[in-house]
Short mmCIF file of N, CA and C in Angstrom, two decimals:
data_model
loop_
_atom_site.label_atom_id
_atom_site.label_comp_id
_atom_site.label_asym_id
_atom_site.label_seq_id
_atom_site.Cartn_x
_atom_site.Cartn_y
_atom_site.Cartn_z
N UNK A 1 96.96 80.00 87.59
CA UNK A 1 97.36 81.13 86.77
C UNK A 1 98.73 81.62 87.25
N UNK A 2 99.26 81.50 86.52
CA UNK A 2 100.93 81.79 86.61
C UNK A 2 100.75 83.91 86.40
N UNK A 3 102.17 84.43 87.58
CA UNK A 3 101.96 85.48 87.75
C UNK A 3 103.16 86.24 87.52
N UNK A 4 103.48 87.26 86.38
CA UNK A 4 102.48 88.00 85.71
C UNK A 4 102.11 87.20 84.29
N UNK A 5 100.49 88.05 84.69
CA UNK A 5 99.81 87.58 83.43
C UNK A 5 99.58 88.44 82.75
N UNK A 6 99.18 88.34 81.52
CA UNK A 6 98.80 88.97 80.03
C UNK A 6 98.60 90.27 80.83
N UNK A 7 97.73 90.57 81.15
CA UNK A 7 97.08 92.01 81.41
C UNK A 7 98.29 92.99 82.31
N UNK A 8 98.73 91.85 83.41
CA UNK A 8 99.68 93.07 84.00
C UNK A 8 100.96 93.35 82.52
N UNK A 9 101.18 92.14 82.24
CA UNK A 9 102.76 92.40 81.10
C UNK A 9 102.10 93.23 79.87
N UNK A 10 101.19 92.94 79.71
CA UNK A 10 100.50 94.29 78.45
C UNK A 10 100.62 95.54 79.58
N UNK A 11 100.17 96.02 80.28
CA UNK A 11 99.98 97.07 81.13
C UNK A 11 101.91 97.54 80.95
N UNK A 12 102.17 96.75 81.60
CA UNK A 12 103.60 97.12 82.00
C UNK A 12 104.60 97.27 80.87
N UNK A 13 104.24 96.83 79.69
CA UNK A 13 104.68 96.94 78.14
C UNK A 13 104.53 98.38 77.84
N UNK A 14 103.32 98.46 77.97
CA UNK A 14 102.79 99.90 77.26
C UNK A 14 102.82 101.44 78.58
N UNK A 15 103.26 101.11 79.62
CA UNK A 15 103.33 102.37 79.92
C UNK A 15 104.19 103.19 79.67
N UNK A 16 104.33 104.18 79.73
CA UNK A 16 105.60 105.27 79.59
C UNK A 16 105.74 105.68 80.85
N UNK A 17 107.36 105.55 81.44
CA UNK A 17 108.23 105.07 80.87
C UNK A 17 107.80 103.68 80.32
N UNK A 18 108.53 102.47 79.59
CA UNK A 18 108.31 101.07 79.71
C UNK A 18 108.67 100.65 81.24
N UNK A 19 107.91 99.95 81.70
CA UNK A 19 108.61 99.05 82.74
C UNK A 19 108.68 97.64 82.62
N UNK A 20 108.76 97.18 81.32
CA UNK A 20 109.26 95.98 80.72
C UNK A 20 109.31 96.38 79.33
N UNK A 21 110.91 95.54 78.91
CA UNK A 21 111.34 95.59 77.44
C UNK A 21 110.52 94.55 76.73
N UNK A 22 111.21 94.61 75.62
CA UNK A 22 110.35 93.61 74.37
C UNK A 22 111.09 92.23 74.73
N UNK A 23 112.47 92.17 75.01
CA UNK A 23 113.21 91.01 75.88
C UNK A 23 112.23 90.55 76.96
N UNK A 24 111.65 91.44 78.23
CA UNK A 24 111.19 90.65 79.14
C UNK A 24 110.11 89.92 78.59
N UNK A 25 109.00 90.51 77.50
CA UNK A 25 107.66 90.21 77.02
C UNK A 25 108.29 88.42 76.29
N UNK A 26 109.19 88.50 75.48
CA UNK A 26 109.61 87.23 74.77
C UNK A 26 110.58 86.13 75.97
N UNK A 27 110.74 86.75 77.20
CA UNK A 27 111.05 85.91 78.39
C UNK A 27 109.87 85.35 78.62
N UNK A 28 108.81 86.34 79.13
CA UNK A 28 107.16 85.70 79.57
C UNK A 28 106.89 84.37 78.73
N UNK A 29 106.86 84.20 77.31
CA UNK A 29 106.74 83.21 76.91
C UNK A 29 107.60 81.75 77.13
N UNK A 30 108.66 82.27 76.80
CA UNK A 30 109.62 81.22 77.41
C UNK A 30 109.08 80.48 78.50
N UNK A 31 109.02 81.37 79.75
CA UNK A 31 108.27 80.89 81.02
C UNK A 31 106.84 80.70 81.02
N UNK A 32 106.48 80.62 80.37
CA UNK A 32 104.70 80.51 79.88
C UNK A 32 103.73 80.82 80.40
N UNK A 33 104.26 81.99 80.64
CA UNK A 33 103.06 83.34 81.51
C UNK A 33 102.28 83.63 80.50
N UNK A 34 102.84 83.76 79.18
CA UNK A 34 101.62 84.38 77.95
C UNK A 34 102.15 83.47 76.44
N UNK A 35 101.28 83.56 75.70
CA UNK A 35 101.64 82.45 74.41
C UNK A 35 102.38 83.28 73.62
N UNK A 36 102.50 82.77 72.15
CA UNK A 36 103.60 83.48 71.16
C UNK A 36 102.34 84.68 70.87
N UNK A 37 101.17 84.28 70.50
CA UNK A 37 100.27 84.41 70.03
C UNK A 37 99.80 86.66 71.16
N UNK A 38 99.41 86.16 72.13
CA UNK A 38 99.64 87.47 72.86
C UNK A 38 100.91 87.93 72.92
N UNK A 39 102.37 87.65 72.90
CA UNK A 39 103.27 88.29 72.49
C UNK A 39 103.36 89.33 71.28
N UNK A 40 102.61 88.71 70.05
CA UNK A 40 102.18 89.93 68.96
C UNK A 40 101.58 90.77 69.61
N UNK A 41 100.52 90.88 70.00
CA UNK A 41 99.21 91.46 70.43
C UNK A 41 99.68 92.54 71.23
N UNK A 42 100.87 91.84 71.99
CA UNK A 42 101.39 93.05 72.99
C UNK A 42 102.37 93.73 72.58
N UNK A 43 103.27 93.61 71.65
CA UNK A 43 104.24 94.06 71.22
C UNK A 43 103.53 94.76 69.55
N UNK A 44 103.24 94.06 68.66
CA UNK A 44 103.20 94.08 67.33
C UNK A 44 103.73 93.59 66.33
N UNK A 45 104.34 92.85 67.10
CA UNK A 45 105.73 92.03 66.40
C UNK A 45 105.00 90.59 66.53
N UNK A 46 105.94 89.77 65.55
CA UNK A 46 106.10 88.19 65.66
C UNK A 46 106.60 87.42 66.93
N UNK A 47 106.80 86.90 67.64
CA UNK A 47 107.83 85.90 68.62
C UNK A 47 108.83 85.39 67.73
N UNK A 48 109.95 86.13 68.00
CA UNK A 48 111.15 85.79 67.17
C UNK A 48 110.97 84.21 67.66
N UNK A 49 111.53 83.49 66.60
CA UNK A 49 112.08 82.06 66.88
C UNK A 49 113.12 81.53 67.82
N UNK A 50 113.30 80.45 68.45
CA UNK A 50 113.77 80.64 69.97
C UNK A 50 115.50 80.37 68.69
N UNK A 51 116.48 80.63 69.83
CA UNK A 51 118.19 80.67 69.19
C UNK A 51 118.01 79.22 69.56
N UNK A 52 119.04 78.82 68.80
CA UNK A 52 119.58 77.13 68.98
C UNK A 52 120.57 77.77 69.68
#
C-alpha cells in the first residue's frame, strides 16, 4: 500500500483549512496512490485528462 492513501488524501482534502489542493489530489493519481475513480469521490469533479 503506497502512502498516502485514499483515506488520509480524502481527510486532508476536506479539512478546513485544506491541507491539500485539488492539484495535489490529481498528483495522487498520477503517482497511483488513488484511481481517477476516488479522485471524483474526493473532490466531485472528473480527473481532468492528463496534458500532452
Amino acid at each position: 500500500m503506497k502512502f498516502p492513501d485514499y483515506s488520509a488524501i480524502k481527510d486532508w482534502y476536506n479539512t478546513t483549512p485544506k491541507l491539500w489542493t485539488i492539484d495535489m489530489v490529481a498528483e495522487a493519481v498520477k503517482c497511483g496512490n488513488i484511481t481517477a475513480d476516488q479522485y471524483k469521490e474526493i473532490t466531485g469533479e472528473d480527473y481532468p485528462a492528463p496534458k500532452s
